[in-house]
Short mmCIF file of C-alpha atoms in Angstrom, two decimals:
data_model
loop_
_atom_site.label_atom_id
_atom_site.label_comp_id
_atom_site.label_asym_id
_atom_site.label_seq_id
_atom_site.Cartn_x
_atom_site.Cartn_y
_atom_site.Cartn_z
CA MET P 676 46.90 67.61 65.20
CA SER P 677 43.92 65.69 64.16
CA SER P 678 44.34 63.37 61.35
CA ALA P 679 42.99 60.63 58.64
CA VAL P 680 45.32 58.54 59.23
CA GLN P 681 45.96 57.40 63.42
CA PRO P 682 47.87 54.94 64.68
CA ALA P 683 46.31 51.50 66.98
CA THR P 684 45.65 52.45 70.21
CA GLU P 685 47.27 49.40 71.46
CA THR P 686 50.27 51.43 70.07
CA PHE P 687 49.59 54.29 71.95
CA LEU P 688 49.68 52.06 74.76
CA THR P 689 53.06 49.95 74.10
CA LEU P 690 54.31 53.15 74.56
CA LYS P 691 56.20 53.78 78.41
CA LEU P 692 57.75 56.32 80.01
CA ASP P 693 58.90 55.77 83.68
CA SER P 694 59.45 59.20 84.96
CA SER P 695 61.01 57.83 87.88
CA GLU P 696 63.58 56.71 86.26
CA ILE P 697 64.32 58.51 83.77
CA LEU P 698 63.96 62.18 85.56
CA PRO P 699 66.73 61.22 87.78
CA ARG P 700 69.32 60.82 85.02
CA PHE P 701 68.96 65.10 83.67
CA GLU P 702 68.20 65.91 88.19
CA ASN P 703 71.68 64.66 87.77
CA ALA P 704 73.26 65.56 85.26
CA ASN P 705 75.99 68.48 86.61
CA ASN P 706 77.26 70.59 83.15
CA TRP P 707 74.77 71.04 80.47
CA GLN P 708 76.94 68.49 78.17
CA GLU P 709 75.39 65.46 79.88
CA ARG P 710 71.29 66.99 79.69
CA TYR P 711 71.66 66.92 75.94
CA ARG P 712 73.19 64.04 76.26
CA GLN P 713 70.36 62.33 78.24
CA ILE P 714 68.21 64.78 76.26
CA MET P 715 69.53 62.68 73.10
CA LEU P 716 69.90 59.18 74.28
CA LEU P 717 65.74 59.73 75.85
CA GLY P 718 64.47 60.51 72.13
CA LYS P 719 67.11 57.39 70.70
CA SER P 720 64.23 55.75 73.01
CA LEU P 721 60.98 56.48 71.32
CA PRO P 722 59.86 54.91 69.16
CA LYS P 723 60.10 55.80 65.41
CA LEU P 724 56.81 57.04 64.53
CA GLU P 725 56.08 55.21 60.79
CA ASP P 726 56.18 57.35 57.03
CA GLU P 727 52.68 56.40 57.21
CA PHE P 728 51.51 58.83 59.99
CA ARG P 729 55.20 61.87 59.08
CA VAL P 730 52.00 63.98 57.39
CA GLU P 731 51.13 66.78 57.77
CA GLN P 732 48.04 66.68 58.85
CA ALA P 733 49.61 65.21 62.47
CA GLN P 734 52.50 68.21 61.45
CA VAL P 735 53.24 70.71 65.11
CA ARG P 736 53.10 74.40 63.20
CA GLY P 737 55.96 76.27 64.87
CA CYS P 738 59.26 73.92 64.57
CA GLU P 739 61.80 74.48 62.17
CA SER P 740 62.32 70.64 62.69
CA ASN P 741 59.48 68.60 61.65
CA ALA P 742 57.50 67.73 64.75
CA TRP P 743 54.73 65.48 64.65
CA LEU P 744 52.32 64.62 67.63
CA TYR P 745 49.43 62.06 68.32
CA HIS P 746 46.41 61.83 70.69
CA SER P 747 44.21 58.99 72.61
CA GLU P 748 42.12 59.10 75.21
CA ILE P 749 41.91 55.93 76.49
CA ASP P 750 39.64 55.22 79.56
CA GLY P 751 39.47 58.46 80.90
CA LYS P 752 43.98 59.81 80.47
CA HIS P 753 45.78 60.74 77.72
CA TYR P 754 47.95 59.14 75.61
CA TYR P 755 50.73 60.33 72.98
CA LEU P 756 52.45 59.41 70.09
CA ALA P 757 55.15 62.21 68.57
CA ASP P 758 58.46 61.98 66.47
CA SER P 759 60.60 64.54 65.36
CA ASP P 760 63.46 63.99 62.57
CA ALA P 761 66.03 66.39 64.49
CA ARG P 762 67.45 64.77 68.06
CA ILE P 763 67.36 67.19 70.43
CA VAL P 764 63.45 68.28 70.20
CA LYS P 765 62.38 64.88 70.23
CA GLY P 766 64.25 64.07 72.83
CA LEU P 767 62.74 67.13 74.51
CA VAL P 768 59.78 65.35 72.71
CA ALA P 769 60.32 63.14 75.48
CA LEU P 770 60.38 64.55 77.87
CA LEU P 771 57.74 66.76 77.29
CA LEU P 772 55.19 62.83 77.34
CA THR P 773 57.62 61.70 79.61
CA ALA P 774 54.94 64.30 81.96
CA CYS P 775 51.81 63.76 80.60
CA HIS P 776 51.48 60.05 79.35
CA GLY P 777 48.60 58.45 81.11
CA LYS P 778 47.70 61.04 82.64
CA SER P 779 44.33 61.84 83.79
CA SER P 780 42.69 65.68 82.26
CA ALA P 781 42.70 67.22 85.66
CA GLU P 782 46.71 66.31 86.01
CA ILE P 783 47.58 67.13 81.62
CA ALA P 784 45.59 70.82 83.17
CA ALA P 785 47.47 70.60 85.95
CA PHE P 786 51.39 70.47 84.70
CA ASP P 787 54.02 73.42 85.17
CA ILE P 788 55.35 72.91 82.12
CA ASP P 789 57.84 75.95 82.12
CA ALA P 790 58.43 74.89 86.27
CA TYR P 791 59.16 71.27 85.18
CA PHE P 792 62.12 72.19 82.96
CA ASP P 793 63.26 74.71 85.23
CA LYS P 794 64.48 71.79 87.14
CA LEU P 795 65.18 70.04 84.82
CA GLY P 796 67.88 72.27 84.29
CA LEU P 797 66.37 73.31 80.89
CA THR P 798 65.29 76.63 81.70
CA GLY P 799 64.74 79.16 77.68
CA GLN P 800 63.64 75.72 76.55
CA LEU P 801 60.59 76.47 76.06
CA SER P 802 60.45 80.14 75.04
CA PRO P 803 58.24 80.41 72.42
CA SER P 804 60.70 82.54 70.44
CA ARG P 805 62.96 79.32 69.98
CA THR P 806 62.32 77.86 66.69
CA ASN P 807 62.30 74.55 68.42
CA GLY P 808 59.02 73.83 68.76
CA LEU P 809 58.85 72.60 71.99
CA PHE P 810 56.69 75.59 73.48
CA ALA P 811 54.00 74.63 70.61
CA LEU P 812 54.12 71.13 70.62
CA ALA P 813 53.66 72.24 75.08
CA LYS P 814 50.95 73.77 73.62
CA ALA P 815 49.72 71.57 71.49
CA ILE P 816 49.63 68.88 74.76
CA LYS P 817 46.95 70.91 76.41
CA ALA P 818 45.43 72.07 74.39
CA SER P 819 44.89 68.46 73.22
CA VAL P 820 43.12 66.90 76.98
CA MET H 924 93.07 100.33 61.85
CA ASP H 925 93.21 99.19 64.95
CA PHE H 926 90.30 95.84 65.32
CA PRO H 927 90.39 96.64 69.33
CA GLN H 928 89.50 100.27 69.39
CA LEU H 929 87.09 98.63 66.21
CA ARG H 930 85.61 96.05 68.05
CA ALA H 931 85.11 98.44 71.16
CA GLN H 932 82.80 99.67 69.05
CA PHE H 933 80.46 97.01 69.29
CA PRO H 934 78.74 97.17 73.09
CA THR H 935 76.44 94.53 71.85
CA LEU H 936 79.80 92.04 71.89
CA GLU H 937 80.89 92.61 74.32
CA GLN H 938 78.30 89.59 76.90
CA THR H 939 78.41 86.08 77.45
CA LEU H 940 75.71 83.64 77.95
CA GLU H 941 75.67 81.23 80.24
CA GLY H 942 79.53 81.93 80.79
CA TYR H 943 80.43 82.04 77.65
CA PRO H 944 81.81 84.84 75.58
CA LEU H 945 79.21 86.05 72.67
CA CYS H 946 80.02 84.91 69.34
CA TYR H 947 77.70 86.92 67.17
CA LEU H 948 78.06 84.45 63.35
CA ASP H 949 74.88 85.77 62.32
CA THR H 950 75.55 88.88 60.97
CA ALA H 951 73.62 88.19 57.68
CA ALA H 952 70.31 87.91 59.73
CA THR H 953 71.56 91.34 61.36
CA SER H 954 74.39 93.55 62.06
CA GLN H 955 75.20 94.74 65.08
CA LYS H 956 75.73 97.94 65.91
CA PRO H 957 78.67 100.49 66.07
CA ASN H 958 77.94 103.03 68.60
CA ARG H 959 77.53 106.07 66.68
CA VAL H 960 74.71 104.81 65.17
CA ILE H 961 73.06 103.96 68.98
CA ASP H 962 74.26 107.98 69.47
CA ALA H 963 72.98 109.26 66.72
CA MET H 964 69.03 108.30 67.93
CA THR H 965 69.52 108.56 70.99
CA GLN H 966 70.64 111.85 70.26
CA TYR H 967 67.75 112.90 67.26
CA TYR H 968 65.02 111.30 70.26
CA HIS H 969 66.82 113.72 72.86
CA ASN H 970 67.75 117.10 71.10
CA ASN H 971 65.77 117.35 67.77
CA ASN H 972 63.05 114.96 68.04
CA ALA H 973 60.20 116.57 65.75
CA ASN H 974 58.05 115.79 62.60
CA VAL H 975 59.57 116.32 59.41
CA HIS H 976 58.51 118.47 56.25
CA ARG H 977 56.00 118.95 57.50
CA ALA H 978 55.99 122.23 61.19
CA ALA H 979 57.71 125.76 60.67
CA HIS H 980 59.45 125.68 64.00
CA GLN H 981 63.53 125.07 63.93
CA LEU H 982 63.40 121.22 65.64
CA SER H 983 61.60 120.29 62.56
CA SER H 984 63.92 121.68 60.41
CA ARG H 985 66.74 120.12 62.49
CA ALA H 986 65.34 117.23 61.39
CA THR H 987 64.27 117.73 58.08
CA SER H 988 68.09 118.82 57.61
CA GLN H 989 69.02 115.68 59.29
CA TYR H 990 66.64 113.27 57.62
CA GLU H 991 67.16 114.56 54.05
CA ALA H 992 71.26 114.72 54.43
CA VAL H 993 71.29 111.09 54.28
CA ARG H 994 69.35 110.98 50.83
CA ASP H 995 71.73 112.94 49.22
CA GLN H 996 75.15 110.74 51.45
CA LEU H 997 73.16 107.05 50.64
CA LYS H 998 73.08 109.06 47.14
CA GLY H 999 76.44 109.27 47.01
CA PHE H 1000 77.02 106.43 48.86
CA ILE H 1001 76.10 103.76 45.87
CA LYS H 1002 76.20 106.57 43.36
CA ALA H 1003 73.39 107.37 42.11
CA SER H 1004 73.09 110.36 39.93
CA ARG H 1005 69.94 112.01 41.41
CA ARG H 1006 68.95 112.34 44.78
CA GLU H 1007 65.65 111.79 44.00
CA GLU H 1008 66.15 107.83 43.35
CA ILE H 1009 66.74 107.36 46.62
CA ILE H 1010 63.23 106.05 48.45
CA PHE H 1011 63.42 105.06 51.93
CA THR H 1012 61.27 101.87 52.88
CA HIS H 1013 61.22 99.64 56.29
CA GLY H 1014 63.80 97.69 54.49
CA THR H 1015 64.26 95.29 51.20
CA THR H 1016 61.18 93.87 51.09
CA GLU H 1017 59.38 96.89 51.60
CA SER H 1018 61.52 98.10 48.85
CA ILE H 1019 60.51 95.43 46.57
CA ASN H 1020 56.77 95.49 47.54
CA MET H 1021 56.50 99.05 46.03
CA VAL H 1022 58.56 98.04 43.33
CA THR H 1023 55.77 95.12 42.97
CA HIS H 1024 52.69 96.91 43.74
CA GLY H 1025 53.81 99.91 41.71
CA LEU H 1026 55.53 97.77 38.34
CA ILE H 1027 50.77 96.21 38.17
CA ASN H 1028 49.99 98.53 35.36
CA GLN H 1029 53.58 98.07 33.11
CA ILE H 1030 53.36 94.55 33.34
CA GLN H 1031 50.66 92.34 31.12
CA SER H 1032 48.81 88.43 31.19
CA GLY H 1033 51.76 86.19 29.99
CA ASP H 1034 54.99 88.00 31.02
CA ILE H 1035 57.79 86.94 32.03
CA ILE H 1036 58.64 87.49 35.61
CA LEU H 1037 62.67 85.48 36.06
CA ILE H 1038 63.73 84.91 39.61
CA ASP H 1039 66.68 84.12 40.78
CA THR H 1040 66.65 80.79 42.72
CA ALA H 1041 69.15 81.96 45.86
CA ALA H 1042 66.54 83.61 46.37
CA HIS H 1043 64.90 84.90 49.82
CA HIS H 1044 61.40 85.18 50.13
CA ALA H 1045 61.22 89.37 50.55
CA ASN H 1046 61.91 88.67 46.51
CA ILE H 1047 60.69 85.83 45.04
CA VAL H 1048 56.83 86.10 46.96
CA PRO H 1049 55.88 90.11 46.34
CA TRP H 1050 56.07 89.34 43.06
CA GLN H 1051 54.17 86.39 42.69
CA GLU H 1052 51.74 88.21 44.29
CA LEU H 1053 52.84 90.54 41.20
CA ALA H 1054 51.91 87.09 39.27
CA LYS H 1055 49.12 86.31 40.70
CA ARG H 1056 47.14 89.84 39.97
CA SER H 1057 48.83 90.32 36.40
CA GLY H 1058 48.96 87.34 34.51
CA ALA H 1059 52.18 86.67 34.16
CA ILE H 1060 54.14 83.89 34.79
CA ILE H 1061 57.31 83.29 36.97
CA LYS H 1062 60.40 81.58 36.04
CA PRO H 1063 63.35 80.48 38.75
CA ILE H 1064 66.81 81.66 36.59
CA PRO H 1065 68.56 77.79 37.76
CA LEU H 1066 71.89 76.95 39.38
CA THR H 1067 75.17 75.71 38.41
CA ASP H 1068 76.07 73.25 41.45
CA ASP H 1069 78.01 75.34 42.79
CA CYS H 1070 75.15 77.51 43.69
CA ARG H 1071 75.59 80.32 40.88
CA ILE H 1072 73.30 82.19 38.33
CA ASP H 1073 73.89 79.15 35.57
CA GLU H 1074 74.24 81.62 32.90
CA LEU H 1075 73.41 79.16 29.99
CA ALA H 1076 70.30 78.83 31.43
CA TYR H 1077 70.16 82.75 31.92
CA GLU H 1078 70.30 83.18 28.22
CA GLU H 1079 67.91 80.55 27.17
CA LEU H 1080 65.18 81.49 30.02
CA LEU H 1081 66.01 85.73 28.64
CA LYS H 1082 65.87 84.83 24.64
CA GLN H 1083 61.92 84.17 25.92
CA LYS H 1084 61.86 88.38 26.47
CA PRO H 1085 61.11 88.60 29.57
CA ALA H 1086 59.69 91.40 31.60
CA ILE H 1087 60.71 91.06 34.56
CA VAL H 1088 64.28 89.79 35.64
CA ALA H 1089 64.62 89.28 39.63
CA LEU H 1090 68.45 88.91 41.21
CA CYS H 1091 70.60 88.72 44.41
CA HIS H 1092 74.25 90.73 44.51
CA VAL H 1093 75.03 88.02 46.89
CA SER H 1094 73.47 85.34 47.84
CA ASN H 1095 71.21 85.73 51.63
CA ALA H 1096 71.66 81.97 52.87
CA LEU H 1097 74.57 80.69 50.53
CA GLY H 1098 76.47 84.40 51.03
CA THR H 1099 77.68 83.99 46.50
CA LEU H 1100 78.69 86.62 44.84
CA ASN H 1101 77.29 87.00 41.08
CA PRO H 1102 78.27 88.70 38.63
CA VAL H 1103 75.79 91.26 38.66
CA ASN H 1104 76.47 93.82 36.00
CA ASN H 1105 77.01 91.80 33.09
CA LEU H 1106 73.99 90.00 34.16
CA VAL H 1107 72.23 92.84 34.12
CA ALA H 1108 73.47 93.70 31.36
CA LYS H 1109 72.26 91.06 29.33
CA ALA H 1110 68.97 91.74 30.32
CA LYS H 1111 68.58 94.48 29.27
CA ALA H 1112 69.92 93.85 26.45
CA THR H 1113 66.40 92.19 25.80
CA GLY H 1114 64.52 95.48 27.56
CA ALA H 1115 64.26 93.60 30.76
CA ILE H 1116 63.32 96.28 34.06
CA THR H 1117 65.76 94.77 36.07
CA LEU H 1118 65.57 94.31 39.93
CA VAL H 1119 68.82 93.78 42.11
CA ASP H 1120 68.84 92.64 45.98
CA GLY H 1121 71.61 94.51 48.10
CA ALA H 1122 70.53 93.44 50.82
CA GLN H 1123 73.67 90.95 51.65
CA ALA H 1124 76.14 92.49 49.43
CA ILE H 1125 75.94 96.61 51.11
CA ALA H 1126 77.93 95.77 54.47
CA HIS H 1127 80.35 94.00 52.30
CA LEU H 1128 81.10 95.76 48.91
CA GLU H 1129 81.50 99.47 47.14
CA ILE H 1130 77.86 99.78 45.66
CA ASP H 1131 77.59 101.66 41.78
CA VAL H 1132 74.28 101.17 40.84
CA GLN H 1133 74.90 103.11 37.51
CA ALA H 1134 77.53 101.02 36.66
CA ILE H 1135 75.79 97.94 38.41
CA GLY H 1136 72.86 99.32 35.29
CA CYS H 1137 70.41 98.09 36.90
CA ASP H 1138 66.75 99.63 37.42
CA PHE H 1139 66.42 99.14 40.23
CA TYR H 1140 68.65 98.30 44.30
CA VAL H 1141 67.67 97.92 47.67
CA PHE H 1142 68.52 96.83 50.74
CA SER H 1143 68.14 97.06 54.42
CA GLY H 1144 69.52 99.58 57.02
CA HIS H 1145 69.69 96.79 59.73
CA LYS H 1146 72.07 95.21 57.93
CA MET H 1147 75.13 97.31 57.45
CA TYR H 1148 75.34 98.22 60.50
CA GLY H 1149 72.77 100.91 61.08
CA PRO H 1150 69.40 100.33 62.51
CA THR H 1151 66.18 97.71 61.71
CA GLY H 1152 63.13 99.27 59.84
CA ILE H 1153 64.94 101.47 58.32
CA GLY H 1154 65.94 100.78 54.37
CA VAL H 1155 66.19 102.03 50.89
CA LEU H 1156 64.92 101.76 47.15
CA TYR H 1157 66.76 103.14 44.43
CA GLY H 1158 65.22 103.18 41.02
CA ARG H 1159 66.14 104.69 37.64
CA PHE H 1160 64.35 108.52 37.79
CA ASP H 1161 62.16 107.54 34.80
CA ILE H 1162 61.15 104.25 35.60
CA LEU H 1163 60.44 104.75 39.83
CA ASP H 1164 58.91 108.14 38.10
CA LYS H 1165 56.74 106.30 36.26
CA LEU H 1166 56.03 103.28 39.73
CA GLU H 1167 52.08 103.58 40.50
CA PRO H 1168 52.35 104.24 44.75
CA MET H 1169 51.68 101.98 47.57
CA MET H 1170 50.89 104.12 49.75
CA THR H 1171 49.21 107.33 49.95
CA GLY H 1172 48.36 109.69 52.04
CA GLY H 1173 49.91 112.57 53.95
CA GLU H 1174 53.68 113.27 52.55
CA MET H 1175 53.29 112.20 48.94
CA ILE H 1176 50.67 114.66 48.03
CA LYS H 1177 50.46 118.14 46.37
CA ALA H 1178 47.20 118.90 46.30
CA VAL H 1179 44.04 117.33 47.84
CA SER H 1180 40.53 117.98 47.31
CA PHE H 1181 37.62 115.59 47.88
CA ASP H 1182 37.06 115.69 43.93
CA VAL H 1183 40.97 114.44 42.86
CA THR H 1184 44.03 114.57 44.84
CA GLU H 1185 47.37 115.48 42.38
CA PHE H 1186 50.27 113.51 43.98
CA ASN H 1187 53.50 114.94 44.67
CA ILE H 1188 56.95 114.79 43.01
CA LEU H 1189 60.05 112.29 43.64
CA PRO H 1190 61.37 110.76 46.68
CA ASN H 1191 57.88 112.07 48.41
CA ARG H 1192 55.57 110.96 45.69
CA LEU H 1193 56.23 107.23 47.35
CA GLU H 1194 56.94 108.35 50.88
CA ALA H 1195 52.98 108.74 52.64
CA GLY H 1196 53.03 108.89 55.88
CA THR H 1197 55.76 109.82 58.71
CA PRO H 1198 59.01 108.07 57.24
CA PRO H 1199 60.99 106.42 60.43
CA ILE H 1200 62.89 109.93 60.90
CA ALA H 1201 65.53 108.13 63.95
CA GLU H 1202 65.97 105.32 61.63
CA VAL H 1203 66.64 107.37 58.89
CA ILE H 1204 68.86 110.15 61.13
CA GLY H 1205 70.74 106.33 62.56
CA LEU H 1206 71.13 104.77 58.74
CA GLY H 1207 72.85 108.10 58.05
CA ALA H 1208 75.73 106.82 61.31
CA ALA H 1209 76.26 104.27 59.62
CA ILE H 1210 77.34 105.08 55.99
CA ASP H 1211 79.86 107.46 57.67
CA PHE H 1212 81.17 104.18 60.17
CA ILE H 1213 81.75 102.43 56.95
CA LEU H 1214 82.60 104.64 54.59
CA ALA H 1215 85.39 105.71 57.34
CA LEU H 1216 86.51 102.27 57.09
CA PRO H 1217 90.07 101.56 55.63
CA LYS H 1218 88.17 99.84 53.14
CA ALA H 1219 91.07 97.75 50.89
CA GLU H 1220 92.15 97.14 54.35
CA THR H 1221 88.86 96.16 55.91
CA ALA H 1222 87.54 94.12 51.95
CA GLN H 1223 90.75 92.08 52.74
CA ARG H 1224 90.33 91.55 56.16
CA GLU H 1225 87.03 90.00 55.96
CA GLN H 1226 87.76 87.40 52.02
CA THR H 1227 90.72 86.49 54.72
CA LEU H 1228 88.61 85.49 57.00
CA LEU H 1229 85.75 84.05 54.76
CA ALA H 1230 88.65 81.67 53.56
CA TYR H 1231 89.95 80.88 57.17
CA LEU H 1232 86.50 79.95 58.04
CA GLN H 1233 86.05 77.78 54.86
CA ASN H 1234 89.19 75.97 55.05
CA GLN H 1235 88.90 75.70 58.82
CA LEU H 1236 85.27 73.96 58.71
CA THR H 1237 86.62 72.25 55.94
CA GLY H 1238 88.99 70.14 57.89
CA LEU H 1239 86.61 69.62 61.52
CA GLY H 1240 85.97 66.74 58.72
CA ASP H 1241 82.10 65.42 57.71
CA ILE H 1242 81.13 68.98 57.16
CA HIS H 1243 79.36 69.22 53.35
CA LEU H 1244 79.66 73.44 52.70
CA TYR H 1245 77.50 74.49 50.40
CA GLY H 1246 78.12 77.19 47.25
CA ALA H 1247 81.69 77.92 49.09
CA ASN H 1248 84.59 79.61 46.97
CA LYS H 1249 86.41 82.04 46.99
CA ASN H 1250 84.47 85.25 45.54
CA ASN H 1251 82.04 84.36 48.51
CA ILE H 1252 80.65 87.52 50.33
CA GLY H 1253 80.42 87.66 54.33
CA ALA H 1254 78.28 84.13 54.87
CA VAL H 1255 79.30 80.03 54.55
CA ALA H 1256 76.12 78.02 54.54
CA PHE H 1257 77.08 73.90 55.96
CA ASN H 1258 75.58 71.42 57.35
CA LEU H 1259 77.19 69.05 59.89
CA ALA H 1260 77.27 65.03 58.19
CA SER H 1261 72.94 64.45 57.87
CA GLU H 1262 72.05 65.39 61.55
CA HIS H 1263 69.36 68.08 62.07
CA HIS H 1264 71.08 71.96 60.70
CA GLN H 1265 68.19 73.11 64.76
CA ASP H 1266 70.55 70.35 66.21
CA VAL H 1267 73.72 71.62 65.50
CA GLY H 1268 72.17 74.65 66.05
CA ILE H 1269 70.65 74.47 69.61
CA LEU H 1270 73.85 72.63 70.49
CA LEU H 1271 76.16 76.00 69.42
CA ASP H 1272 73.80 78.23 71.15
CA GLN H 1273 74.63 76.11 74.69
CA GLN H 1274 77.84 77.67 74.12
CA GLY H 1275 77.79 81.07 72.92
CA ILE H 1276 77.69 80.81 69.22
CA ALA H 1277 75.14 82.18 67.59
CA VAL H 1278 74.56 81.08 63.42
CA ARG H 1279 71.73 80.39 61.66
CA CYS H 1280 70.13 77.70 61.48
CA GLY H 1281 66.70 77.33 58.84
CA HIS H 1282 66.04 77.60 55.48
CA HIS H 1283 67.31 81.26 55.27
CA CYS H 1284 63.62 82.24 54.36
CA ALA H 1285 64.79 80.57 50.86
CA MET H 1286 62.91 77.30 50.26
CA PRO H 1287 63.23 77.39 47.18
CA LEU H 1288 66.77 76.95 47.30
CA MET H 1289 66.93 74.26 49.79
CA GLN H 1290 64.46 72.82 47.47
CA SER H 1291 66.64 72.88 44.89
CA LEU H 1292 70.00 71.99 47.55
CA GLY H 1293 67.58 68.48 48.34
CA ILE H 1294 67.87 69.87 52.03
CA LYS H 1295 65.64 70.62 54.74
CA GLY H 1296 68.13 73.11 55.83
CA CYS H 1297 71.15 73.90 56.80
CA CYS H 1298 73.21 76.48 59.18
CA ARG H 1299 74.71 79.63 58.45
CA ALA H 1300 78.60 81.75 59.80
CA SER H 1301 78.20 84.37 58.63
CA ILE H 1302 80.83 87.71 59.31
CA GLY H 1303 80.93 91.34 59.42
CA VAL H 1304 84.01 95.00 60.11
CA TYR H 1305 83.92 92.75 63.98
CA THR H 1306 84.38 89.39 63.66
CA SER H 1307 87.92 88.29 64.69
CA LYS H 1308 89.88 84.89 64.14
CA GLU H 1309 89.53 83.82 67.80
CA ASP H 1310 85.73 83.94 67.23
CA ILE H 1311 85.93 81.49 63.87
CA ASP H 1312 88.00 79.41 65.96
CA ARG H 1313 86.46 79.16 69.12
CA PHE H 1314 82.77 77.91 66.49
CA ILE H 1315 85.26 75.56 65.06
CA GLU H 1316 85.94 74.58 68.11
CA ALA H 1317 82.13 74.70 69.60
CA LEU H 1318 81.42 73.15 66.16
CA ALA H 1319 83.83 69.76 66.98
CA SER H 1320 82.06 69.31 70.41
CA VAL H 1321 78.54 69.29 68.14
CA LYS H 1322 80.18 66.97 66.28
CA GLU H 1323 81.35 64.19 68.77
CA MET H 1324 77.89 64.36 70.87
CA LEU H 1325 76.00 64.45 67.88
CA LEU H 1326 78.42 61.94 65.71
CA ASP H 1327 80.14 59.58 68.81
#
């Protein structure tokens, strides 16, 4: 995740993910089609990383799709920027960031990713055997604090 | 042939995933196993479990007979001229590695190794390693626009007198069929050693290694309704006999002292250690299964299904097919518009559809096609028209979700 290039600090702070607004959409989805529609919509709302930041050093290994992750610690809180060239992975990344963006080290360390995805009706998305790379991204986020 | 009865022999297919019946279209990655394969392995462990070629007791004698009988079966199955030409390995990858390691003393710096651009990594990386060790030069054989070997370019490359030509019989990623008899004959005419990767052909085509005329033919058990962990290296006796063993140790020796070791003769010379005995026996059952199928009917059925699959995909619209035509064997590769193959795969999986999505262990091929990856639907003897219909219906819903 370490990289020679790093987006400006302000960029990290401009990313807003309001969990009280986002999470009910998943909790209220009553079938997988609706959940995946929400995932993709959420992915669309996550800003695209500029090409200069879509570089190998920022790539998270273990993803079938390309996924990039940046981390910045500002005033004791952790902020992230991430992107993927696959829509569902990008949406799932946005869901992960919803839970971790702007949180303290203790909060991120205590964050139970499996329980979080279970609650959202997305059990199975985090298995390391899946090729979607979310597991690798979750590990990278946990490792960043 | 009673199709429902045939399909009922595959217990894995009788399950639902998240409420959807499993639709298994990933046979090219690994085939499902019929009961007789599973039973043969269970029977070995239940009744005959012993090491082969060693003990004086009856269990070992039974195990050895069963194990060596499969070698004879394989000799007939691929029409080898001698049973010693059949070497058991753990799969296609190990078979190719045995060849690339074994040829080290026969390859010199500057020698050329031609490799099919559509080859999967198992038929690329071991040659690259041989090139590193020997100073040989790897050259890819270009493909035509429809993903077949460009025969004119191939003939030009052959003028450079390559030492080795490594081909695939049927491409792993695309299902494209190579005219291997013709390609091998041309390579042999220039004196090259030839290896044909038959991993994707063995379950679909009748293989005659002598008619192909290759020096080596390799395949895996698990893609031909047999177990994982077992594969075959066929080598023409005289050239196999010259291979340096990749593995040394027990089984492959005639006499050992602390001063010198004398190696055994073929096939033992290339089968060091305890082999995968149950898997060999399972492979034997897989051959029985294939031989019991009505050949012409099965082949016709698979070709009809594949053509139907290609037509239905085309009819869906916004589908890009790669290398698809009527000569394909077992598989069709595609992408949905410019959507990421992984998105398509995840949404199909949600509906119980198993297809392969990715670079298919053929990254150079993907580079030559200018894509990051694609989806591949592949069929086997148990695949039904209903499977294809369900897949197309599911893909239509994926298309609606992704493109609306």
